[in-house]
JSON list of C-alpha atoms in Angstrom, two decimals:
[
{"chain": "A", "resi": 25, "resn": "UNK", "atom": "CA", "xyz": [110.22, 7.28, -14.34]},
{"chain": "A", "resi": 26, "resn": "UNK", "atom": "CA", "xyz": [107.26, 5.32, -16.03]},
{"chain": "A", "resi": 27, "resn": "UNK", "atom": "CA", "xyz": [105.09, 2.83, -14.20]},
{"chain": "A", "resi": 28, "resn": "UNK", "atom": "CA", "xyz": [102.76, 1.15, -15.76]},
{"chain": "A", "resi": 29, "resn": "UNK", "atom": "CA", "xyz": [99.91, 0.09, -13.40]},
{"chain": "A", "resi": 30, "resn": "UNK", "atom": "CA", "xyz": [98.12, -3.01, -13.46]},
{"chain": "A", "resi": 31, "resn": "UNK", "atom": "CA", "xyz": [95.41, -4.38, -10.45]},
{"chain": "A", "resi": 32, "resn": "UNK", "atom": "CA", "xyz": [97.35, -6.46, -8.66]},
{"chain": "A", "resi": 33, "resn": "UNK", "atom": "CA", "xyz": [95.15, -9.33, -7.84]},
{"chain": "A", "resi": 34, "resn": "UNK", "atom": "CA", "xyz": [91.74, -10.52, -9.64]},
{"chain": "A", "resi": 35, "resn": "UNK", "atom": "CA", "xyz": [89.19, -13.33, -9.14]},
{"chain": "A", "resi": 36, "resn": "UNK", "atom": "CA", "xyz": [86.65, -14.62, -11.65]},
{"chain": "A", "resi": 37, "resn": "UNK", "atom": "CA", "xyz": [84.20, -17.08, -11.33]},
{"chain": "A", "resi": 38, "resn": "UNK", "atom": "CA", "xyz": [84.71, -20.42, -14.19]},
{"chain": "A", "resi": 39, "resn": "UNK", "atom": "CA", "xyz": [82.82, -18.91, -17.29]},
{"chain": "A", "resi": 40, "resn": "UNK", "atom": "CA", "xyz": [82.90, -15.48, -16.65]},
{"chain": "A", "resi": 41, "resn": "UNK", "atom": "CA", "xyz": [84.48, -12.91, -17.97]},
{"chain": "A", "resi": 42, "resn": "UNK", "atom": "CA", "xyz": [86.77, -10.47, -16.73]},
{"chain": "A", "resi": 43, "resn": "UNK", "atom": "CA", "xyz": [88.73, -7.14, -17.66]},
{"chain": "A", "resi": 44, "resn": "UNK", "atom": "CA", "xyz": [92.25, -6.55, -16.61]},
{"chain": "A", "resi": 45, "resn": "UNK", "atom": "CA", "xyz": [93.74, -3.35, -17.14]},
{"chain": "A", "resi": 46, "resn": "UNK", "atom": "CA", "xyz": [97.40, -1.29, -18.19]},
{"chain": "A", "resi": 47, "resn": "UNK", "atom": "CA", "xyz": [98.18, 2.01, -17.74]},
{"chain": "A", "resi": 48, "resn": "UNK", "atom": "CA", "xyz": [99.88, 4.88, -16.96]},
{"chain": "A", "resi": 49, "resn": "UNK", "atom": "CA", "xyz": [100.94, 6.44, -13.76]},
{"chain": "A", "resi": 50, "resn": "UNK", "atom": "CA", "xyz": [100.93, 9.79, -16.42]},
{"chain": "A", "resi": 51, "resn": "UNK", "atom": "CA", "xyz": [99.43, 9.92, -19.45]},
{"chain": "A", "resi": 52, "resn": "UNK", "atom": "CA", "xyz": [97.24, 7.45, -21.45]},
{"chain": "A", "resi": 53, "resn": "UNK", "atom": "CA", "xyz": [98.01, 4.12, -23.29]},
{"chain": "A", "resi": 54, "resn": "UNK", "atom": "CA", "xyz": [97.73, 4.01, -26.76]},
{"chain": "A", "resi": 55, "resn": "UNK", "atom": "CA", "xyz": [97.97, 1.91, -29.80]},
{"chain": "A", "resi": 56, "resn": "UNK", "atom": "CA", "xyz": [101.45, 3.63, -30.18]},
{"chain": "A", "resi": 57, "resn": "UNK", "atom": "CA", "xyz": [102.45, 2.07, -27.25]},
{"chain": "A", "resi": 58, "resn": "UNK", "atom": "CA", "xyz": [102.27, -1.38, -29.13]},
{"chain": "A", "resi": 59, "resn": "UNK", "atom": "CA", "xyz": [100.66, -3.10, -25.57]},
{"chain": "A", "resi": 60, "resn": "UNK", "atom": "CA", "xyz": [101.15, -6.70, -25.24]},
{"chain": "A", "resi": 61, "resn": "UNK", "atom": "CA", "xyz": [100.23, -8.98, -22.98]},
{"chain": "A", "resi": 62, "resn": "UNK", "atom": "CA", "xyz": [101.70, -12.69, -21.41]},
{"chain": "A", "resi": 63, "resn": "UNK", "atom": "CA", "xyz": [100.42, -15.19, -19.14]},
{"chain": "A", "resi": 64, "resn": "UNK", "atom": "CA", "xyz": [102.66, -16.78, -16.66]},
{"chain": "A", "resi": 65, "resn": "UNK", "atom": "CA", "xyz": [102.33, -19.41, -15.07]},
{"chain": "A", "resi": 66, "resn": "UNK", "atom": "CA", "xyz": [104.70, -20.61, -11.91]},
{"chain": "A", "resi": 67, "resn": "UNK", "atom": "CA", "xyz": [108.03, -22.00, -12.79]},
{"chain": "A", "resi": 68, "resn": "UNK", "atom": "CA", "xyz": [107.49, -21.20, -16.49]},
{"chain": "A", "resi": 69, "resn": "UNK", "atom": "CA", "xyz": [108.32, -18.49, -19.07]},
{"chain": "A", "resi": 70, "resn": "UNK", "atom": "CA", "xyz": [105.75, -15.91, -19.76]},
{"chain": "A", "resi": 71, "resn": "UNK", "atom": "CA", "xyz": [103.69, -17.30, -23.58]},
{"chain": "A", "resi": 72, "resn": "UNK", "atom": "CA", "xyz": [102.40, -14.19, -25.31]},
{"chain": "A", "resi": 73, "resn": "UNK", "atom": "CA", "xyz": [98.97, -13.60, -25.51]},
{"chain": "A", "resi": 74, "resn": "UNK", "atom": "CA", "xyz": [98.20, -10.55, -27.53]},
{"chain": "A", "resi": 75, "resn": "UNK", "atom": "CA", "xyz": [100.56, -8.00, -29.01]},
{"chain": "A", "resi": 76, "resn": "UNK", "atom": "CA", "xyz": [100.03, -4.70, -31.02]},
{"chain": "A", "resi": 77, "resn": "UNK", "atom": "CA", "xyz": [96.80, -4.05, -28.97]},
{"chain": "A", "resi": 78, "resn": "UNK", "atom": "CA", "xyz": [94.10, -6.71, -30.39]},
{"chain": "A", "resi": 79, "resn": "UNK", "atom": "CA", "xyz": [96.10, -9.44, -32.15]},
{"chain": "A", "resi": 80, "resn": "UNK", "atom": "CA", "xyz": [96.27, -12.90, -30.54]},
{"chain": "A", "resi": 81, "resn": "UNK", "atom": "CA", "xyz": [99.34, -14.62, -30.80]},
{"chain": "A", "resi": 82, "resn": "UNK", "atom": "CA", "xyz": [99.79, -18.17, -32.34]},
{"chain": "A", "resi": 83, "resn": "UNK", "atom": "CA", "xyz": [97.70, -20.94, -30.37]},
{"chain": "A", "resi": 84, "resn": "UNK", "atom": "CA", "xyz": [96.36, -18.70, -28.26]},
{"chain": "A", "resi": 85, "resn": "UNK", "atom": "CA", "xyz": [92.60, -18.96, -28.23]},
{"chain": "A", "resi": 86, "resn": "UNK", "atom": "CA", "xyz": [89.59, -16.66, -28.69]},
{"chain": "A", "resi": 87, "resn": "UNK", "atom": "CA", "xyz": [88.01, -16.35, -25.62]},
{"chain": "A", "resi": 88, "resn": "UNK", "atom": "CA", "xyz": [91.49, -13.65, -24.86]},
{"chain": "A", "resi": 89, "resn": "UNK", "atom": "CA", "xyz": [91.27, -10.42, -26.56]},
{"chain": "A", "resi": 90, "resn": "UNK", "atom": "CA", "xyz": [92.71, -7.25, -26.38]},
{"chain": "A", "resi": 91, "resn": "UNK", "atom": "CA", "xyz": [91.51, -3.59, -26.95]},
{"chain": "A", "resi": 92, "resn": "UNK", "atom": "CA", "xyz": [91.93, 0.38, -25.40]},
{"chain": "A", "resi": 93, "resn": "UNK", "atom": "CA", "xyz": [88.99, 1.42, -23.37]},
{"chain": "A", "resi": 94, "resn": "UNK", "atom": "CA", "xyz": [89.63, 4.68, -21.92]},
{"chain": "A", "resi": 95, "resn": "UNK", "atom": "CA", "xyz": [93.20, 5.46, -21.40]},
{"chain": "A", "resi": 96, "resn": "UNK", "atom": "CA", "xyz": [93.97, 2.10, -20.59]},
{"chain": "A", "resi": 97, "resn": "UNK", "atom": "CA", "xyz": [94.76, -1.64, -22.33]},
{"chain": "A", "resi": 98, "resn": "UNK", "atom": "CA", "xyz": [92.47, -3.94, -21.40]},
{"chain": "A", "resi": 99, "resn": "UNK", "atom": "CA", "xyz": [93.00, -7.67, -21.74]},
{"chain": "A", "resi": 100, "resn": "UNK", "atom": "CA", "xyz": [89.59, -9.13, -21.45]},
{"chain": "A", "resi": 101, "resn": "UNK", "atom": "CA", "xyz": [88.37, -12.63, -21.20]},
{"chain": "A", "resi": 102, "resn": "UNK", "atom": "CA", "xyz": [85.59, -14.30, -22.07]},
{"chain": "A", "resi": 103, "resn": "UNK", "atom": "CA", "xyz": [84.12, -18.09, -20.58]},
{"chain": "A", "resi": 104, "resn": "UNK", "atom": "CA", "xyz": [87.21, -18.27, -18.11]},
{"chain": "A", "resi": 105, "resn": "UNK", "atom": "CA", "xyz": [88.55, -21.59, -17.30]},
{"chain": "A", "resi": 106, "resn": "UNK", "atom": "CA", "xyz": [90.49, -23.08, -14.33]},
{"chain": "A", "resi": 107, "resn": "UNK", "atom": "CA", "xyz": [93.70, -23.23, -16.53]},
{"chain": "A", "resi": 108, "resn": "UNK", "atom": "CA", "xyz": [93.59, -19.19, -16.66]},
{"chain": "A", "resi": 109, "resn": "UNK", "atom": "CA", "xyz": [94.40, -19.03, -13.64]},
{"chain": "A", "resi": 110, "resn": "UNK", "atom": "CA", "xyz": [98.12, -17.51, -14.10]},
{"chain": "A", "resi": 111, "resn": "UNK", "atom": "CA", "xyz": [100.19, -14.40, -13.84]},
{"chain": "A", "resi": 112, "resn": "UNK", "atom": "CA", "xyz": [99.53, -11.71, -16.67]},
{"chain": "A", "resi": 113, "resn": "UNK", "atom": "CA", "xyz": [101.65, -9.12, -17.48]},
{"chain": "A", "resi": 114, "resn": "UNK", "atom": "CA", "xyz": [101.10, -6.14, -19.71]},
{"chain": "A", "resi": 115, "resn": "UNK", "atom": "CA", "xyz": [104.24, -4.36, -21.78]},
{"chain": "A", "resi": 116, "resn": "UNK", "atom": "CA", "xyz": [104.46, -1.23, -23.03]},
{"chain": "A", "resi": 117, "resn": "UNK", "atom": "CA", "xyz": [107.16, 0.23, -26.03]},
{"chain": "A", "resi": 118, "resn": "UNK", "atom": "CA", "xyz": [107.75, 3.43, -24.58]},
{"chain": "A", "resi": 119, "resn": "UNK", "atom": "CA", "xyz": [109.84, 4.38, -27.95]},
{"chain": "A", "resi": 120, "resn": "UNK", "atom": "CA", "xyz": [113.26, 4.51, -28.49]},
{"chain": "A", "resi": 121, "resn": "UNK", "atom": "CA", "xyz": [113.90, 1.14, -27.98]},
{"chain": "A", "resi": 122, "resn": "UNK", "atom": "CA", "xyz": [112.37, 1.14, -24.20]},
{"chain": "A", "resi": 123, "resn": "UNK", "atom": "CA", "xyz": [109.76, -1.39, -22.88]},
{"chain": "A", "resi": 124, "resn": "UNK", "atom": "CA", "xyz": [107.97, -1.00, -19.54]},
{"chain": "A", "resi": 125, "resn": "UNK", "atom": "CA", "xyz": [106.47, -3.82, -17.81]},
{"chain": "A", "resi": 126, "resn": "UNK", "atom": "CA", "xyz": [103.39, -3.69, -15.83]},
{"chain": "A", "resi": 127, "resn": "UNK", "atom": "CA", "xyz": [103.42, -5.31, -11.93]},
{"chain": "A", "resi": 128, "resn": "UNK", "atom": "CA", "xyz": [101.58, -8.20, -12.98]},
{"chain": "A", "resi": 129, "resn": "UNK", "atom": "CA", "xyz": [97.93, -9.09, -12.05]},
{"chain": "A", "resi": 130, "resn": "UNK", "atom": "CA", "xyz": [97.70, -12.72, -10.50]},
{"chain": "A", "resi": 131, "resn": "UNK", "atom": "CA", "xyz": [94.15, -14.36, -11.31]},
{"chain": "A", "resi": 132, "resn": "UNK", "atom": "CA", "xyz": [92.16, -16.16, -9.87]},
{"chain": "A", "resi": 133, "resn": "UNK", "atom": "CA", "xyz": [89.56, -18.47, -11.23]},
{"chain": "A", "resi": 134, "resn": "UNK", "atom": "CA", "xyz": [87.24, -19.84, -8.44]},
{"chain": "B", "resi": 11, "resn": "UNK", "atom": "CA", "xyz": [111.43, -23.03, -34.61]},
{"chain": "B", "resi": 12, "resn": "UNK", "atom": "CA", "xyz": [113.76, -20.43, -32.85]},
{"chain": "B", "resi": 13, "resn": "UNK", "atom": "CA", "xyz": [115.11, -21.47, -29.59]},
{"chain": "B", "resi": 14, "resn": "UNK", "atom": "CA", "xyz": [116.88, -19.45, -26.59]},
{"chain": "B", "resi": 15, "resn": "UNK", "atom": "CA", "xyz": [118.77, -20.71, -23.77]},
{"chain": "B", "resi": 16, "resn": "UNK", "atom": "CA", "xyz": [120.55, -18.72, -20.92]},
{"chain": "B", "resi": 17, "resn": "UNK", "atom": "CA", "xyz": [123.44, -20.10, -19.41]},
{"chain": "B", "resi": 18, "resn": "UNK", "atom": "CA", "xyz": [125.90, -18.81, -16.46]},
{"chain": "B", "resi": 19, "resn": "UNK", "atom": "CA", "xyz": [126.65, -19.31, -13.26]},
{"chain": "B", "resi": 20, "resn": "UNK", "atom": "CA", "xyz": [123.83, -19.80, -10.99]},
{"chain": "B", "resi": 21, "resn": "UNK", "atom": "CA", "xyz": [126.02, -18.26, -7.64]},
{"chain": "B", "resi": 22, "resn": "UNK", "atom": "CA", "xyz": [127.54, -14.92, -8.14]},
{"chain": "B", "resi": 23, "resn": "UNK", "atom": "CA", "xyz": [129.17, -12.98, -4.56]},
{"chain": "B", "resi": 24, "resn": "UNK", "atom": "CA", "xyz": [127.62, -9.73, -3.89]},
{"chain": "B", "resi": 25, "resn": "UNK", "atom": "CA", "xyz": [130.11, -6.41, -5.29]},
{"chain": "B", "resi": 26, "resn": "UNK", "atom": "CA", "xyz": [131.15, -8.86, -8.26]},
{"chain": "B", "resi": 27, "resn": "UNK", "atom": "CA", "xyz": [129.82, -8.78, -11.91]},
{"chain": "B", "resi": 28, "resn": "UNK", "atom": "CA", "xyz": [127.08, -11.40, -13.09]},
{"chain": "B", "resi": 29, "resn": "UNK", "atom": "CA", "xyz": [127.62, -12.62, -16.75]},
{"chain": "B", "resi": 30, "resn": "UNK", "atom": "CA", "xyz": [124.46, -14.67, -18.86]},
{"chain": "B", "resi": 31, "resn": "UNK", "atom": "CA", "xyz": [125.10, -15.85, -22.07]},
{"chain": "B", "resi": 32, "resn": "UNK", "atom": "CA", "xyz": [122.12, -16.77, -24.49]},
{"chain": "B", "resi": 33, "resn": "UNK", "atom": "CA", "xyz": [122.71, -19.15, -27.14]},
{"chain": "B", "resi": 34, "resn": "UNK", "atom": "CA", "xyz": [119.96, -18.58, -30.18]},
{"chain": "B", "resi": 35, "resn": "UNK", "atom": "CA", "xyz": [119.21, -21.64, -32.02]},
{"chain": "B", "resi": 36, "resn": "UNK", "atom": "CA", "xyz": [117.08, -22.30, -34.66]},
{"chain": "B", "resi": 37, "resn": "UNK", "atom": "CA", "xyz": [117.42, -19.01, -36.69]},
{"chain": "B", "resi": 38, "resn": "UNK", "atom": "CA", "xyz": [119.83, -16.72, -37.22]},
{"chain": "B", "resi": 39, "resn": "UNK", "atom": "CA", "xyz": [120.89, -13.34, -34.50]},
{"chain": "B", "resi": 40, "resn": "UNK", "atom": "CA", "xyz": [121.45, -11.48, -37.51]},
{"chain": "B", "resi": 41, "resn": "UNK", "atom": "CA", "xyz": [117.90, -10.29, -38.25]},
{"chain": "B", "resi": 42, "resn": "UNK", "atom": "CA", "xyz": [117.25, -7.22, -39.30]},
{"chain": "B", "resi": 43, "resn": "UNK", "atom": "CA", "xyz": [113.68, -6.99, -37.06]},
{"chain": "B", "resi": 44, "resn": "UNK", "atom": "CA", "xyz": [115.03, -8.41, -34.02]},
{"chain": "B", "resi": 45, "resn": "UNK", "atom": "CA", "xyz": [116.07, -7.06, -30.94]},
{"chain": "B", "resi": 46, "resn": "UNK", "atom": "CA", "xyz": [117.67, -9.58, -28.02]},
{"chain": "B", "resi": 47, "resn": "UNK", "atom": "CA", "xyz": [116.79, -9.02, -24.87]},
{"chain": "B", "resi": 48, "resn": "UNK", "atom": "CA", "xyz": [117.06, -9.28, -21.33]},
{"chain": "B", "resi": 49, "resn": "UNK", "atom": "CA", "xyz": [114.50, -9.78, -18.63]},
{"chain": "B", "resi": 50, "resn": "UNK", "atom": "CA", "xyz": [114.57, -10.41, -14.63]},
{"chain": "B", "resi": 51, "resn": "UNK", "atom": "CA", "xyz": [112.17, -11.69, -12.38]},
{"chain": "B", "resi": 52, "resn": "UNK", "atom": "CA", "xyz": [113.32, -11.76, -8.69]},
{"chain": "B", "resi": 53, "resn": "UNK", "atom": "CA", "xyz": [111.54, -14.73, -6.56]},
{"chain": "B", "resi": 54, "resn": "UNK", "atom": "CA", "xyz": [107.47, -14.12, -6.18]},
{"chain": "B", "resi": 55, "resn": "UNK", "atom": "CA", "xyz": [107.78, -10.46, -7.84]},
{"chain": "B", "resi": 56, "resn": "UNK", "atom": "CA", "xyz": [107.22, -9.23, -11.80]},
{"chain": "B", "resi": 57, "resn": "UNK", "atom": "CA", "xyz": [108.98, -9.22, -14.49]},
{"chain": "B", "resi": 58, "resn": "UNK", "atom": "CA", "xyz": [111.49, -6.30, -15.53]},
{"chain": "B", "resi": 59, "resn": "UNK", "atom": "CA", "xyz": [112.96, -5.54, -18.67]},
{"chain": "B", "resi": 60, "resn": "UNK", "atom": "CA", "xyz": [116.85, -5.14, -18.20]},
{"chain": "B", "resi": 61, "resn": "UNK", "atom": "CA", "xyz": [117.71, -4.10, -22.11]},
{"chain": "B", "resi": 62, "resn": "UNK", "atom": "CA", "xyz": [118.49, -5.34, -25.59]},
{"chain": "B", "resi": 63, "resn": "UNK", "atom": "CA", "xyz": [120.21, -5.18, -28.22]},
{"chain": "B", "resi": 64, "resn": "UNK", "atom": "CA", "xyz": [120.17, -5.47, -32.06]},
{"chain": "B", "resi": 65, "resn": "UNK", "atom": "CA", "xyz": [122.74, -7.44, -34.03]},
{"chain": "B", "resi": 66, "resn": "UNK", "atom": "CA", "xyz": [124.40, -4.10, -35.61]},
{"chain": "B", "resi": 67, "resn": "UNK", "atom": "CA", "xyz": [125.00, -3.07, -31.84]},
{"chain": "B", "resi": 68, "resn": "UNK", "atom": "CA", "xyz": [122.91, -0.93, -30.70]},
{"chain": "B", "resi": 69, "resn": "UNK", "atom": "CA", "xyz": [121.82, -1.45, -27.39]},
{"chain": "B", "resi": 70, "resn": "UNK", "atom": "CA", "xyz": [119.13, -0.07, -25.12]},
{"chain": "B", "resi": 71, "resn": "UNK", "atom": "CA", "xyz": [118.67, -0.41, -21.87]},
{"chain": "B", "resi": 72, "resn": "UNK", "atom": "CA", "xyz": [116.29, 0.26, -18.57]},
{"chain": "B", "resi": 73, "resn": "UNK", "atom": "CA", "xyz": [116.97, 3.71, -17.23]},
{"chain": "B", "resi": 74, "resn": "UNK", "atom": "CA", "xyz": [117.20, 2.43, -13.82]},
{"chain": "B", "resi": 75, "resn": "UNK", "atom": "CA", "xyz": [119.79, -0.41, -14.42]},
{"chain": "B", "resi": 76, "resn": "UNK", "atom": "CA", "xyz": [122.01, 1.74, -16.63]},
{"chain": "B", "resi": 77, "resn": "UNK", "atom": "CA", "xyz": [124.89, 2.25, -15.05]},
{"chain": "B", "resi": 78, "resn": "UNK", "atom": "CA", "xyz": [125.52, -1.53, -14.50]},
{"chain": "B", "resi": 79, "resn": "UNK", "atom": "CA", "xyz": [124.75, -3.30, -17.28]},
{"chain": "B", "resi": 80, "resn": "UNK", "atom": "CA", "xyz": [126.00, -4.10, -20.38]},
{"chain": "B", "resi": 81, "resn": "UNK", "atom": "CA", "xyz": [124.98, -6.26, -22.65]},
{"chain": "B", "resi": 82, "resn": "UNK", "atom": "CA", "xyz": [126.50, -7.53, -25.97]},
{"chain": "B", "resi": 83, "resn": "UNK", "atom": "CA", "xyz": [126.26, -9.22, -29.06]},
{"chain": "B", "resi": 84, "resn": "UNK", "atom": "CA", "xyz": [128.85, -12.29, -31.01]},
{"chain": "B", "resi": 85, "resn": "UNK", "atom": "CA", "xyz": [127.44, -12.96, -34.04]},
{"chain": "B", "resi": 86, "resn": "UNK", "atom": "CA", "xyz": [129.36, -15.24, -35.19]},
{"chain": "B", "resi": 87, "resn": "UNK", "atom": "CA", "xyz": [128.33, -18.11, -32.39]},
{"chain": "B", "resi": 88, "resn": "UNK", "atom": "CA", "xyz": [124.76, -16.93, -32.64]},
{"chain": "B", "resi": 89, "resn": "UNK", "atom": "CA", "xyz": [125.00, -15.43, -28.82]},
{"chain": "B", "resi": 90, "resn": "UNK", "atom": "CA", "xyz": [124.26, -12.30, -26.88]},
{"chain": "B", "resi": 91, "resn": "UNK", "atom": "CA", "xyz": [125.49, -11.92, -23.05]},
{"chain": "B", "resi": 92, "resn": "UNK", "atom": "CA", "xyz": [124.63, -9.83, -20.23]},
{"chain": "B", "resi": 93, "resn": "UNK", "atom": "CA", "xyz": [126.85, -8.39, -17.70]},
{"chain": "B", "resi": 94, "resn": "UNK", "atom": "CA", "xyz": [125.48, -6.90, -14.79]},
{"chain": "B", "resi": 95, "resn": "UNK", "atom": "CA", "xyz": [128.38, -5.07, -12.37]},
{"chain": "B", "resi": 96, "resn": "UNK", "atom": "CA", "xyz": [128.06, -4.70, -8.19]},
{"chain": "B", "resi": 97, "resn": "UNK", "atom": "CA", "xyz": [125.35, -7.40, -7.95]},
{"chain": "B", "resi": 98, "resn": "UNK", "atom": "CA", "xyz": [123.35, -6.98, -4.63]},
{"chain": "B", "resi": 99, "resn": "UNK", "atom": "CA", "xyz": [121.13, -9.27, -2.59]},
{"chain": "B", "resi": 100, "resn": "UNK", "atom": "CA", "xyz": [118.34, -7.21, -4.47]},
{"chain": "B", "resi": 101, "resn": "UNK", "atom": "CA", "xyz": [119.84, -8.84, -8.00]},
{"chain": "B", "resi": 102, "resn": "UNK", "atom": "CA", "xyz": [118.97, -12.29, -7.32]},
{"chain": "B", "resi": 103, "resn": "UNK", "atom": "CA", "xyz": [116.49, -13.56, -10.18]},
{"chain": "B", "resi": 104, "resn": "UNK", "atom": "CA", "xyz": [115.53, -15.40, -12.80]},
{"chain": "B", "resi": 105, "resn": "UNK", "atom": "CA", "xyz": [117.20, -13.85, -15.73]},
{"chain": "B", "resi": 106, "resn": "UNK", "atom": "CA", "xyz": [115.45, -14.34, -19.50]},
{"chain": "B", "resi": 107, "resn": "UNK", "atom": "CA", "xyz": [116.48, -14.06, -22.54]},
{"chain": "B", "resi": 108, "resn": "UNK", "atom": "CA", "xyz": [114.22, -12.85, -25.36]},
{"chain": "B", "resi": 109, "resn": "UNK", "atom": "CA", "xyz": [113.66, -11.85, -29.07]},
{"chain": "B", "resi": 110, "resn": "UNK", "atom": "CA", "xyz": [111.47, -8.53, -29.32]},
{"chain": "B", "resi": 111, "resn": "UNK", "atom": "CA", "xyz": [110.29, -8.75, -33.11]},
{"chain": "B", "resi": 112, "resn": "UNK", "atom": "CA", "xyz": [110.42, -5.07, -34.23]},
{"chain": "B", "resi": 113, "resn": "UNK", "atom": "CA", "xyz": [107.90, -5.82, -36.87]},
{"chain": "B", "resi": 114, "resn": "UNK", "atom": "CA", "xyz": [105.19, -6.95, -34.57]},
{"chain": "B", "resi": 115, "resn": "UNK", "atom": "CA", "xyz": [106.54, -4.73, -31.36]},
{"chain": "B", "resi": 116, "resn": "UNK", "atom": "CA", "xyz": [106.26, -7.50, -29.31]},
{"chain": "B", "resi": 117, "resn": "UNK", "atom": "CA", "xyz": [108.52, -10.26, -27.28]},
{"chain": "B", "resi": 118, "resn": "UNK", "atom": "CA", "xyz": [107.68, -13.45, -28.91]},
{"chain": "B", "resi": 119, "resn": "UNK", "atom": "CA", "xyz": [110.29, -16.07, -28.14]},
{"chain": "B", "resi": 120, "resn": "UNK", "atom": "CA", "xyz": [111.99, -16.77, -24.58]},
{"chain": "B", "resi": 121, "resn": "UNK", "atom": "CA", "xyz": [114.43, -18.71, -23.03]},
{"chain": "B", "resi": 122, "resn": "UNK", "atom": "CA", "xyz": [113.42, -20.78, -20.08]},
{"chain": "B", "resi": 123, "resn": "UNK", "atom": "CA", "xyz": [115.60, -18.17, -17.49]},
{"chain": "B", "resi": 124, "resn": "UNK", "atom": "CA", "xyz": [117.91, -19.21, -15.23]},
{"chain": "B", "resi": 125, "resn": "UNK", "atom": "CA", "xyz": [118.57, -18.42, -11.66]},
{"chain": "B", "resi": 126, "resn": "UNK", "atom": "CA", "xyz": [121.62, -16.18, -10.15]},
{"chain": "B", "resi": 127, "resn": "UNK", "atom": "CA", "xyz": [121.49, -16.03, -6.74]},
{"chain": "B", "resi": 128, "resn": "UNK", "atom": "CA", "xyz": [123.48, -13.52, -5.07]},
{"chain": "B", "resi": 129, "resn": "UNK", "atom": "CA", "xyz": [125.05, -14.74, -1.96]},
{"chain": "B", "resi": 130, "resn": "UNK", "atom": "CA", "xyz": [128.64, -14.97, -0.16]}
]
């Protein structure tokens, strides 16, 4: 079965940046895995962030961005703030009409 | 702007079948790049994707949830539904309901989930 990894827990100082990370117990992510990411915050539905790798949903500003490094999605960003702090999960379209969430990496901003 | 909302009972008895209903408002089930879906969260863990379906039918669903679920489409009242059989302890969640846009691969509208609890 796929699992699609993510760190589980990440801190980040306000204004800096950080990298979180999606991929692949086997096998690399790629752009034809469509990754997307969403923030969650407690007691709400997930907002997307970023979808089809690097494109930033609707609203959602600059300082998130989205990329491949490696074998892996990244989801980096830039000049945190204290309202980052929030659940973020990555998805991944395995094909044939099967998505794949990633465990979630709960941040931090302190 | 497109709107979901789950609705169901909120207490379902373990062995016995859990049934969602999301109403789509605000734009129509019947498009062509759209796929409605279903997604859990039990309490303090992550998110899984339980399946979907598109409005001609075709459904798809997680490999490890497979045998129990099934989930549908009625067009004409603009709703999809989930059925989940032999609920569990282990199947008490938040349940979402969600468009995944074909066009853009990506799950761009959800419901604000509701919660089953699983308990005799």
């Amino acid at each position: 079965q796929t699992v699609v990894t993510q760190e589980p827990s990440f801190s980040v100082s306000p204004g800096g940046t950080v990298t979180l990370t999606c991929g692949l117990s086997s096998g690399s992510v790629s752009t034809g895995h469509y990754p997307s990411w969403y923030q969650q915050t407690p007691g709400q539905a997930p907002r997307t962030l970023i979808y089809n790798t690097n494109t930033r949903s609707s609203g959602v500003p600059d300082r998130f961005s989205g990329s491949i490094l490696g074998n892996k999605a990244v989801l980096t960003i830039t000049g945190a703030q204290a309202d980052d702090e929030s659940d973020y999960y990555c998805v991944l379209y395995m094909g044939s009409g099967i998505w794949v969430f990633g465990g979630g990496t709960k941040l931090t901003v302190l | 702007q497109l709107q979901l909302q789950e609705s169901g009972p909120g207490l379902v008895k373990p062995s016995e079948t859990l049934s969602l209903t999301c109403t789509v408002s605000g734009g129509s089930i019947n498009s062509g790049s759209s796929y409605w879906g279903w997604i859990r969260q039990p309490p303090g863990k992550g998110l899984e994707w339980i399946g979907s379906i598109h409005y001609s039918g075709s459904t798809y669903y997680n490999p490890s949830l497979k045998s129990r679920v099934t989930i549908s489409v009625d067009a004409s009242k603009n709703q999809f539904s989930l059925k989940l059989s032999s609920v569990t302890a282990a199947h008490t969640a938040v349940y979402y309901c969600a468009r995944q846009d074909l066009s853009t691969v990506t799950i761009d509208y959800w419901g604000q989930g509701t919660l089953v609890t699983v308990s005799s």
